[in-house]
Structure formats: structure tokens, C-alpha cells
Short mmCIF file of C-alpha atoms and ligand atoms in Angstrom, two decimals:
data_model
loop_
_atom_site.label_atom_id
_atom_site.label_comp_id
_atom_site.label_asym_id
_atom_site.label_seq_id
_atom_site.Cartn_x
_atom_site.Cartn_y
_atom_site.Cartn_z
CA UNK A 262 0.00 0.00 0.00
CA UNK A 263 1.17 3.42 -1.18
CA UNK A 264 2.22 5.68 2.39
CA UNK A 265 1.88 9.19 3.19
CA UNK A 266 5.59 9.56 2.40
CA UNK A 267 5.77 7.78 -0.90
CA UNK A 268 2.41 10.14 -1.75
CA UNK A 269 4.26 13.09 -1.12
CA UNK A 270 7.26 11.92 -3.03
CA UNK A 271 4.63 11.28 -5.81
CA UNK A 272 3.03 15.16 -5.43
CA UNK A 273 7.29 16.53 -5.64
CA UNK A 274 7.44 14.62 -8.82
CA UNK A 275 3.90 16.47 -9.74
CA UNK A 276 5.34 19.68 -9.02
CA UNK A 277 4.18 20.73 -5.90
CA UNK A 278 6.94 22.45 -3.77
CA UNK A 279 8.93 21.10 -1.01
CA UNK A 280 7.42 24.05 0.61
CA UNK A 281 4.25 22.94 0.85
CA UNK A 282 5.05 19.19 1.48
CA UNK A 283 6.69 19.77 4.90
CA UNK A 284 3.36 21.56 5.50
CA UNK A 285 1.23 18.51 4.53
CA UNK A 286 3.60 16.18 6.02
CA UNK A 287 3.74 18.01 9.62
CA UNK A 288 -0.01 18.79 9.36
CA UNK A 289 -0.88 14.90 8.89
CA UNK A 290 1.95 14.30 11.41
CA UNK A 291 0.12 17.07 13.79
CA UNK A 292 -3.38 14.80 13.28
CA UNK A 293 -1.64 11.68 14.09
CA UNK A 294 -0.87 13.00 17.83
CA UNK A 295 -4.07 14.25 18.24
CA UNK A 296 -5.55 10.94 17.21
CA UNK A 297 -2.93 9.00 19.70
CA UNK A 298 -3.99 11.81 22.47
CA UNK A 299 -8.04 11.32 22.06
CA UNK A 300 -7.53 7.28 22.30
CA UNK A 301 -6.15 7.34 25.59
CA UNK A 302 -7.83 10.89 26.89
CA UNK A 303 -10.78 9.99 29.41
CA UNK A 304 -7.78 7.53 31.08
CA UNK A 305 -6.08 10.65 31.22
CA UNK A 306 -8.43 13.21 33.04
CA UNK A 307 -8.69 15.42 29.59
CA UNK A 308 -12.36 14.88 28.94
CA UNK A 309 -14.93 17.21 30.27
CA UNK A 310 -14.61 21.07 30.14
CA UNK A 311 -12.40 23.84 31.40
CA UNK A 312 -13.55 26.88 32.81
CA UNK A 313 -12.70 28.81 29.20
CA UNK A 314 -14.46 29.98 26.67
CA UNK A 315 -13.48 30.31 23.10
CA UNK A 316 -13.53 33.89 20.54
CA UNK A 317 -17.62 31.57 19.75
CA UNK A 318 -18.67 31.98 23.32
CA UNK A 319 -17.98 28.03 22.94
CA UNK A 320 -16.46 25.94 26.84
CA UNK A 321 -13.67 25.28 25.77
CA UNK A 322 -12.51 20.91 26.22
CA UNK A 323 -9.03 20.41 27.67
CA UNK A 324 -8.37 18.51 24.42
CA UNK A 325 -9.14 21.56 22.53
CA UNK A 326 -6.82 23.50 23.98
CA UNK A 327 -4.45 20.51 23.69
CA UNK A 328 -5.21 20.00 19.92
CA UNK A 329 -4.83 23.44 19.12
CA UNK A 330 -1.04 23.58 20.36
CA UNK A 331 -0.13 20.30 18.75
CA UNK A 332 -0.96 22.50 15.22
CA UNK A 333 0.56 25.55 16.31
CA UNK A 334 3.68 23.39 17.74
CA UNK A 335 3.33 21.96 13.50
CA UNK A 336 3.47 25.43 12.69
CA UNK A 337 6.34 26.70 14.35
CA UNK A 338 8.45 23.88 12.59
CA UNK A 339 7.51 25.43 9.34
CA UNK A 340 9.76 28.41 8.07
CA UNK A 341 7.35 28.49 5.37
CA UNK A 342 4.38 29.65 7.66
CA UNK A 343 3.70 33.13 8.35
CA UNK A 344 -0.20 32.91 10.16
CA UNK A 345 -2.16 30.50 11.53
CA UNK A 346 -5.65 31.08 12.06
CA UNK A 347 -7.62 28.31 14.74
CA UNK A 348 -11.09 28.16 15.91
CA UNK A 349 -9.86 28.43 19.03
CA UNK A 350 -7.73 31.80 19.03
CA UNK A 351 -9.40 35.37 18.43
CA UNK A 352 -6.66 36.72 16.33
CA UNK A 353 -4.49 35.15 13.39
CA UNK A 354 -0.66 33.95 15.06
CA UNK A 355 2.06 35.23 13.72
CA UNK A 356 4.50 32.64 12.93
CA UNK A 357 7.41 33.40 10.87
CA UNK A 358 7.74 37.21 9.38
CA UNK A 359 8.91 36.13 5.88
CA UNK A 360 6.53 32.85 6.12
CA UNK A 361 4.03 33.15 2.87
CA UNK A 362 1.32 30.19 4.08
CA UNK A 363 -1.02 30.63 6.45
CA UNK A 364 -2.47 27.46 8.24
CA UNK A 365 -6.49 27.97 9.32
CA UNK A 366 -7.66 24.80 11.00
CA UNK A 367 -10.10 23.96 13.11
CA UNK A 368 -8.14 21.64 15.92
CA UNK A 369 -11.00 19.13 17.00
CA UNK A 370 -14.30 19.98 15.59
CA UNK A 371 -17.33 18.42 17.36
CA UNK A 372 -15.58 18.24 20.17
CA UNK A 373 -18.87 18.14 22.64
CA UNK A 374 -18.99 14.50 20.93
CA UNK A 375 -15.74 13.45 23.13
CA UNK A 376 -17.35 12.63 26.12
CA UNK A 377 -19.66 10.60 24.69
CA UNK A 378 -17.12 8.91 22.15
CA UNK A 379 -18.68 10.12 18.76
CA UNK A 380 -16.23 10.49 16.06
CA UNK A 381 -14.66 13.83 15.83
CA UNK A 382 -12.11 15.69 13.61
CA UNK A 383 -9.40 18.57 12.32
CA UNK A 384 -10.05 20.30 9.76
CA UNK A 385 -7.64 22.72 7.51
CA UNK A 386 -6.72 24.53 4.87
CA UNK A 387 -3.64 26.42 3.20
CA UNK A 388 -3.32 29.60 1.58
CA UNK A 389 -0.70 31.87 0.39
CA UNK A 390 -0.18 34.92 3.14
CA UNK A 391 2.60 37.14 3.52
CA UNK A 392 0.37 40.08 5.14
CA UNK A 393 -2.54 39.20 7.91
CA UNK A 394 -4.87 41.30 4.98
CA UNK A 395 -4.08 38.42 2.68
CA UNK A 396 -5.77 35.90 4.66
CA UNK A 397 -9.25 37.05 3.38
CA UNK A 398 -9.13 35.57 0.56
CA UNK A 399 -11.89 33.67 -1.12
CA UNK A 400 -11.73 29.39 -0.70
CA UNK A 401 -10.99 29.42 -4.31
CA UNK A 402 -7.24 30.83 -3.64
CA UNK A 403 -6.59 27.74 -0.65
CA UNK A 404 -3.66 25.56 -2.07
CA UNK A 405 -4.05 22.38 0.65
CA UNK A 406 -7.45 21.67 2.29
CA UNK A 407 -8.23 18.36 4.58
CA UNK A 408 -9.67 16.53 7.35
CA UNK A 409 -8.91 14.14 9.63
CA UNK A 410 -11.46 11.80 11.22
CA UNK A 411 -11.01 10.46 14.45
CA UNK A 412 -13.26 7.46 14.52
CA UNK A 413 -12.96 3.28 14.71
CA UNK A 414 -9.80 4.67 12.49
CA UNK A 415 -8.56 7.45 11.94
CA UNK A 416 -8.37 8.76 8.34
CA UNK A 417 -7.05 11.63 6.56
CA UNK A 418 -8.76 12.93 3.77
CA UNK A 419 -6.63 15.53 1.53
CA UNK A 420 -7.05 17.49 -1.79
CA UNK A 421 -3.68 19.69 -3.17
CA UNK A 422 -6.45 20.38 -6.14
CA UNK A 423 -5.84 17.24 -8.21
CA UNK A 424 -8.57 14.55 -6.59
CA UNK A 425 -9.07 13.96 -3.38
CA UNK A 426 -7.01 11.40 -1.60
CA UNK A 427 -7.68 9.17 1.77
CA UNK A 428 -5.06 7.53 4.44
CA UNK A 429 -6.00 5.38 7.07
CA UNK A 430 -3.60 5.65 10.08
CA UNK A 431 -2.01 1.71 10.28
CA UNK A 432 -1.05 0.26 13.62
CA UNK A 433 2.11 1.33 13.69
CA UNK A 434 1.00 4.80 13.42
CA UNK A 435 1.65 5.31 9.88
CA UNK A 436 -0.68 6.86 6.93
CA UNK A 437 -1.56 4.43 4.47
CA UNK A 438 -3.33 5.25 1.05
CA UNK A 439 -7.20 3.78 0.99
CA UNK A 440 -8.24 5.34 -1.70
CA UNK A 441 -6.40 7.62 -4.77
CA UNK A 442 -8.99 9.11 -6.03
CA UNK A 443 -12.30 9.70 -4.53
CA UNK A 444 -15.73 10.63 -5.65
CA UNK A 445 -18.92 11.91 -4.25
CA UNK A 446 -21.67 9.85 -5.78
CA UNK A 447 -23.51 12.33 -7.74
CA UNK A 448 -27.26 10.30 -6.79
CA UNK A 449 -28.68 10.33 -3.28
CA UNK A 450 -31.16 9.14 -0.69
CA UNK A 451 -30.02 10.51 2.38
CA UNK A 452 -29.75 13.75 4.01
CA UNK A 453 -27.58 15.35 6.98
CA UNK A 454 -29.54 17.93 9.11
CA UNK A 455 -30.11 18.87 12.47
CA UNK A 456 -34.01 18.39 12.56
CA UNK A 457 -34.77 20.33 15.41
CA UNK A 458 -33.99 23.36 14.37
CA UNK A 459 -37.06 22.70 11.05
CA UNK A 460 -38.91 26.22 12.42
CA UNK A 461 -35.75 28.29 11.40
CA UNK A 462 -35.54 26.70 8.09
CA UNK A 463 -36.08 29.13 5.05
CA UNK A 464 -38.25 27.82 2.87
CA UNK A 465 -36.30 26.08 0.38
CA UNK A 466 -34.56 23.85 2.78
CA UNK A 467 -38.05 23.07 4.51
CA UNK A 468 -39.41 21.84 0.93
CA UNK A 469 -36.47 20.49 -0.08
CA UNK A 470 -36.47 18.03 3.28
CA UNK A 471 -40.03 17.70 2.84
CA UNK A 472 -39.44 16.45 -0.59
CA UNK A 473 -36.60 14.30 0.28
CA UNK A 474 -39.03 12.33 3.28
CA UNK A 475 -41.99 12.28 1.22
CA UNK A 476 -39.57 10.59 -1.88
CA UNK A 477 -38.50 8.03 1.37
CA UNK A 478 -34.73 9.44 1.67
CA UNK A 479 -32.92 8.29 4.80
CA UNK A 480 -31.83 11.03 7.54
CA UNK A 481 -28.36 11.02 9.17
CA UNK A 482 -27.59 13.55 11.84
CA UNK A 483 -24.01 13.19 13.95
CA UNK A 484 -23.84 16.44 15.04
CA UNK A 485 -20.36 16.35 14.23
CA UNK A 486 -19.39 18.00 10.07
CA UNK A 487 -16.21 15.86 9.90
CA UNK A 488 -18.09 12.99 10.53
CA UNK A 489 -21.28 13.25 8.36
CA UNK A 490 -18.94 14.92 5.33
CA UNK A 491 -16.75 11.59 5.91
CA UNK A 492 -20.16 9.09 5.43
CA UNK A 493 -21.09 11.79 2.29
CA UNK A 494 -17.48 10.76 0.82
CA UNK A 495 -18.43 6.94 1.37
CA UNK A 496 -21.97 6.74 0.08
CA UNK A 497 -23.33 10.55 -0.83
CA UNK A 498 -25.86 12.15 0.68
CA UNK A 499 -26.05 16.38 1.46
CA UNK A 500 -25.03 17.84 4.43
CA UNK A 501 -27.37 21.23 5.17
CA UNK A 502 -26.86 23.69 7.83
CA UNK A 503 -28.63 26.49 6.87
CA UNK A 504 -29.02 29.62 8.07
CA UNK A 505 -31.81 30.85 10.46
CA UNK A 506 -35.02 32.35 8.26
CA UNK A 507 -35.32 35.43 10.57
CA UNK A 508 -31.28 36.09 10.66
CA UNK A 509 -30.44 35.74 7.17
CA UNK A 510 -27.42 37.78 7.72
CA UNK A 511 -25.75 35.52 10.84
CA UNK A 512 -24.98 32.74 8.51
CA UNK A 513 -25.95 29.45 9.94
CA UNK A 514 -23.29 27.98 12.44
CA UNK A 515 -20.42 27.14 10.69
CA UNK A 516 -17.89 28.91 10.42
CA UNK A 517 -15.85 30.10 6.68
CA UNK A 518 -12.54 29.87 6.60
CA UNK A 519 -11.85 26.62 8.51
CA UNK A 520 -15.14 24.78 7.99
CA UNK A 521 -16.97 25.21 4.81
CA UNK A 522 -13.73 26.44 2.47
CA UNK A 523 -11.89 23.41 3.19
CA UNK A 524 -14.64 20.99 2.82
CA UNK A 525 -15.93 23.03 0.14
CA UNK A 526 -12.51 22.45 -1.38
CA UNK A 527 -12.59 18.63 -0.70
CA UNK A 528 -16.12 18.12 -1.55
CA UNK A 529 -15.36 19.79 -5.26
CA UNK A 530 -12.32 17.91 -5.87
CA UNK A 531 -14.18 14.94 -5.14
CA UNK A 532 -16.98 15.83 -8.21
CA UNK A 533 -19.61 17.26 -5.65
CA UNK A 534 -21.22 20.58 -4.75
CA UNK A 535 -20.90 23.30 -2.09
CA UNK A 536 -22.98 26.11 -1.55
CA UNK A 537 -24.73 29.11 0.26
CA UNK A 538 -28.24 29.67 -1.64
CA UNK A 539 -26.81 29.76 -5.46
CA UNK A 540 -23.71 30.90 -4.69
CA UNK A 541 -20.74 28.23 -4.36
CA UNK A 542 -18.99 28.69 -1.24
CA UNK A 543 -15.37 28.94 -2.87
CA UNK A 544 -16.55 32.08 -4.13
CA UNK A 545 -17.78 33.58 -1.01
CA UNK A 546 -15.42 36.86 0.01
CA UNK A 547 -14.46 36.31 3.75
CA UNK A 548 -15.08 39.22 5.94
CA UNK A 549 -13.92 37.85 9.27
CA UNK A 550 -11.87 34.93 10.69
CA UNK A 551 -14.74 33.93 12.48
CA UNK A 552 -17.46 34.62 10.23
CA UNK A 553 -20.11 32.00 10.05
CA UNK A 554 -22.38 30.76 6.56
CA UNK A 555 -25.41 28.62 5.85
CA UNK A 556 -23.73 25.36 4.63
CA UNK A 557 -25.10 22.74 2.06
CA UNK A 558 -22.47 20.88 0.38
CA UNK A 559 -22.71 17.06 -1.10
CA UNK A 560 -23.70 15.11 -4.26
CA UNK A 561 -23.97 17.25 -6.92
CA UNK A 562 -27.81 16.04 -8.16
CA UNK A 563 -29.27 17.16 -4.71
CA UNK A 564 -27.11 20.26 -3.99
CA UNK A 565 -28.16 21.02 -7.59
CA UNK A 566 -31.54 20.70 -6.86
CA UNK A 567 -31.34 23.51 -3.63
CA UNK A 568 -29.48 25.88 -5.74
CA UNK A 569 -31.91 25.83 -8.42
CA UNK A 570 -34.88 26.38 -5.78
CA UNK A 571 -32.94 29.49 -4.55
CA UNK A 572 -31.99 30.97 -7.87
CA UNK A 573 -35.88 30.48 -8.63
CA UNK A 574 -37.05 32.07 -5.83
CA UNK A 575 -34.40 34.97 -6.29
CA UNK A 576 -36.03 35.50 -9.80
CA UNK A 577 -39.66 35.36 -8.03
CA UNK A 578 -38.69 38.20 -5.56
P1 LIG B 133 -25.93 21.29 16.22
C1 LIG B 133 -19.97 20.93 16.03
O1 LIG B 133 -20.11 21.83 17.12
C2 LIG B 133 -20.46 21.64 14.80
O2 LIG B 133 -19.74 22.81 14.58
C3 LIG B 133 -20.37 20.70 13.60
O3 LIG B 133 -19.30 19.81 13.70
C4 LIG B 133 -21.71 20.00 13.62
O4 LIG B 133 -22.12 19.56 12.33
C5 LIG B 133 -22.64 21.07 14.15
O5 LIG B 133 -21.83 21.96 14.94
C6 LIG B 133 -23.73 20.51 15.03
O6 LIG B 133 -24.63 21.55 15.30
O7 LIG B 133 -26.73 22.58 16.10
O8 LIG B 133 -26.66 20.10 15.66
O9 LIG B 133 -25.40 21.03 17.61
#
């Protein structure tokens, strides 16, 4: 089985720079701790909550804080990196002053699923940054994106903009290739959405789920993105998190820069669709760190189906 190494051999030989390898290569090596720390954690005292908050208003889990300075310790290796931009830190880092990558990541996403052993992940993404202004850019401009899944294994799924690759971590702690090139199936029956929240649905999303139930599709809700975009990758489906009907301007929950670009990025590469309404969220101009967008991402014959309902209704209004 081809490894992580031997892969990144492979993307040198495609012309990607050794730049950017050592930023894969300590990124994965960043996920593997994590995934070593989170097996042993609740034998270690690290589950439940500290007394912190995060820049969401978010408690913050010891093994967030913990997972957050394993990627900024991957950082600080990297000469190339000038910012990194977490989930879990107001304010970009500055790293290295004539760096020209910034790192945004989200350390352990879902993490209120730790206690209760639900799979959770990291997600990330790489652009080119030499000023703090530059890291505003659009999802379209992001040169690495991936997530890691820590569940029954622990996979890493990665796009450098030429297919999306997975790895499964082996037992001796090394990345193994399980699949070169993956695809979202573009066909559906199945649907990812928190149901509870059906009165703040706009009305697109509540037909479109009315639709799907009445047409006998099958609902999955984790309640953690890494882990219902990872079942998406293995049999399709959509993932929605849209935005509340009476604060269309708040965005929905999740948050730009190291949620929906990267997965948006991923989900692509992989032949499927990401969007807010009918725009595609690669396109979306950031205007925060933080800032938070309706999500809906997934194969590409149901997304299609949502953007078409919104351009329609944008040509009704
Ligand atoms: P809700 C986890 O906190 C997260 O950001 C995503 O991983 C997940 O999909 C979503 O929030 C869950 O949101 O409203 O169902 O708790």
C-alpha cells in the first residue's frame, strides 16, 4: 500500500513544492498526535470542560486547547508559515515574518462528541499569506485543504487540487493510502440535518427536506461535520446547515474559513457541490476569521436541486 511519504514523493514529482510538502507532512503528522492523544484521553483526566471559553462563546474541552497547540507546535516547525488562524484563538498567530502560508484549522471539531465517544475531527486549509490582509481571501485561492477523522480509524482525507485522496492511520501509526482518487456519488437518498432546528428553516430547505421524506430518503444527523462529510465521501448524501429564516445575515453555524472552504474544497475535488443559496462557497469573500455561513455541500444532483430552488425564488422576488 502506497504511504503518506511515498504520496508526497509522488506530489514533488507532480510539481508541488517542497514548501508545501513539509506543510502537509507536519499537518498529517500534527493529526496523528491528536488521534494517539483522544484514544487514551478519558484515562487521562482530559475529557470534560475547562472553565474557558473560546472567541464563539464556545467551553472550551481540555483537548481543545491541547489540539490546538499540537498545530501551532506543527506550525512553528515550518519556516514556510507566516499565520495560523484556529477556531480556538481570536486573532491570526504570527508565525514566521517572511513565512508566505497561512495554516487555518479547526483543531477538534465536534468536540462536545468526546465525552460521549462520537467520532470527531481537524479540519484545515492552506493559503498563500505574507500580510494578515491576505488571509481574506476567497476558498478558491486555498492551495491544501483536509480533514482528519477520528473514529474506529482514523483517516485523513486531503485534496492539493488534483482529486481527493484518503489515508487510514495503520497500527504502527503510519498513513496508508485507501483510496487515490475519490468521488462523491452524484445520486442520493439521504440527508444530513439537524431536525430540530425545522422552524428556522427558510423555505427552500423546509421543501427540499419535505421532498426528500416524502420521496422516502434516509436522515443522518451526527452532530459532528467531519463525521457526516466523511459518510457523504463513502456513500453521498447532502449535508445542510442552513441559516436561520429570521437572521439571514448571521450565517448558519459554521464557520468560513476553517469549515466550509476546506470541505468546500474537498467536496469539489471529489466531483460534488458546495454552496450558500446559489452561490458556491469557494466564491464567497471572507469578511472575518470567524465569520459563520449557511452550509449545504454534497452530491452534486441534490445540492443542484437547492441551488436551483434558490436561484428560482431569487427570480420570483
Ligand atoms: P448542532 C460541532 O459543534 C459543529 O460545529 C459541527 O461539527 C456540527 O455539524 C454542528 O456543529 C452541530 O450543530 O446545532 O446540531 O449542535
Amino acid at each position: 500500500m502506497t504511504t503518506f511519504e511515498t504520496f508526497l514523493q509522488g506530489q514533488k514529482q507532480a510539481g508541488l513544492s517542497d514548501d508545501l510538502i513539509a506543510v502537509i507532512r507536519e499537518v498529517a503528522e500534527a493529526t496523528r498526535k491528536i488521534s494517539d492523544t483522544l484514544k487514551t484521553s478519558s484515562l487521562e483526566g482530559l475529557t470534560g470542560a475547562t472553565e474557558e471559553t473560546n472567541v464563539q462563546g464556545e467551553t472550551q474541552k481540555p483537548l481543545d486547547i491541547l489540539s490546538n497547540d499540537i498545530l501551532l507546535d506543527a506550525c512553528r516547525t515550518l519556516p514556510s508559515v507566516s499565520f495560523a488562524v484556529s477556531e480556538e484563538l481570536d486573532a491570526e498567530v504570527a508565525i514566521h515574518a517572511d513565512g508566505k502560508y497561512a495554516i487555518i484549522f479547526d483543531p477538534l471539531d465536534g468536540s462536545s462528541n468526546l465525552d460521549v465517544n462520537v467520532t470527531v475531527g481537524t479540519i484545515f486549509s492552506v493559503i498563500e499569506a505574507k500580510e494578515a490582509a491576505d488571509i481574506l481571501k476567497s476558498g478558491r485561492h486555498q492551495l491544501v485543504a483536509g480533514y482528519a477523522a477520528y473514529g474506529p480509524q482514523t483517516t485523513l482525507v486531503l485534496t492539493t487540487g488534483k482529486g481527493v485522496q484518503i489515508f487510514t492511520l495503520n497500527a504502527q501509526g503510519i498513513y496508508v493510502m485507501t483510496t487515490e482518487d475519490a468521488k462523491i456519488v452524484p445520486e442520493a437518498k439521504e440527508f444530513a440535518i439537524n431536525a430540530a432546528r425545522r422552524a428556522s428553516w427558510d423555505d427552500v430547505v423546509a421543501a427540499y427536506i419535505e421532498e426528500a421524506i416524502d420521496a422516502g430518503h434516509n436522515m443522518r444527523w451526527v452532530g459532528s461535520m467531519v463525521a457526516d462529510t466523511h459518510r457523504i465521501f463513502n456513500r453521498g448524501g447532502v449535508f445542510l446547515y442552513p441559516a436561520d429564516r429570521n437572521k439571514p445575515t448571521s450565517g448558519g453555524r459554521l464557520r468560513l474559513l476553517y469549515e466550509a472552504n476546506p470541505i468546500g474544497m474537498l467536496v469539489e475535488a471529489a466531483g460534488g457541490e458546495a454552496i450558500i443559496g446559489e452561490t458556491k462557497i469557494l466564491d464567497i469573500q471572507p469578511t472575518g476569521l470567524h465569520q459563520r455561513v449557511p452550509v449545504i455541500f454534497g452530491s452534486r444532483t441534490e445540492v443542484d436541486k437547492l441551488a436551483a430552488a434558490y436561484a428560482a425564488r431569487k427570480l420570483e422576488a
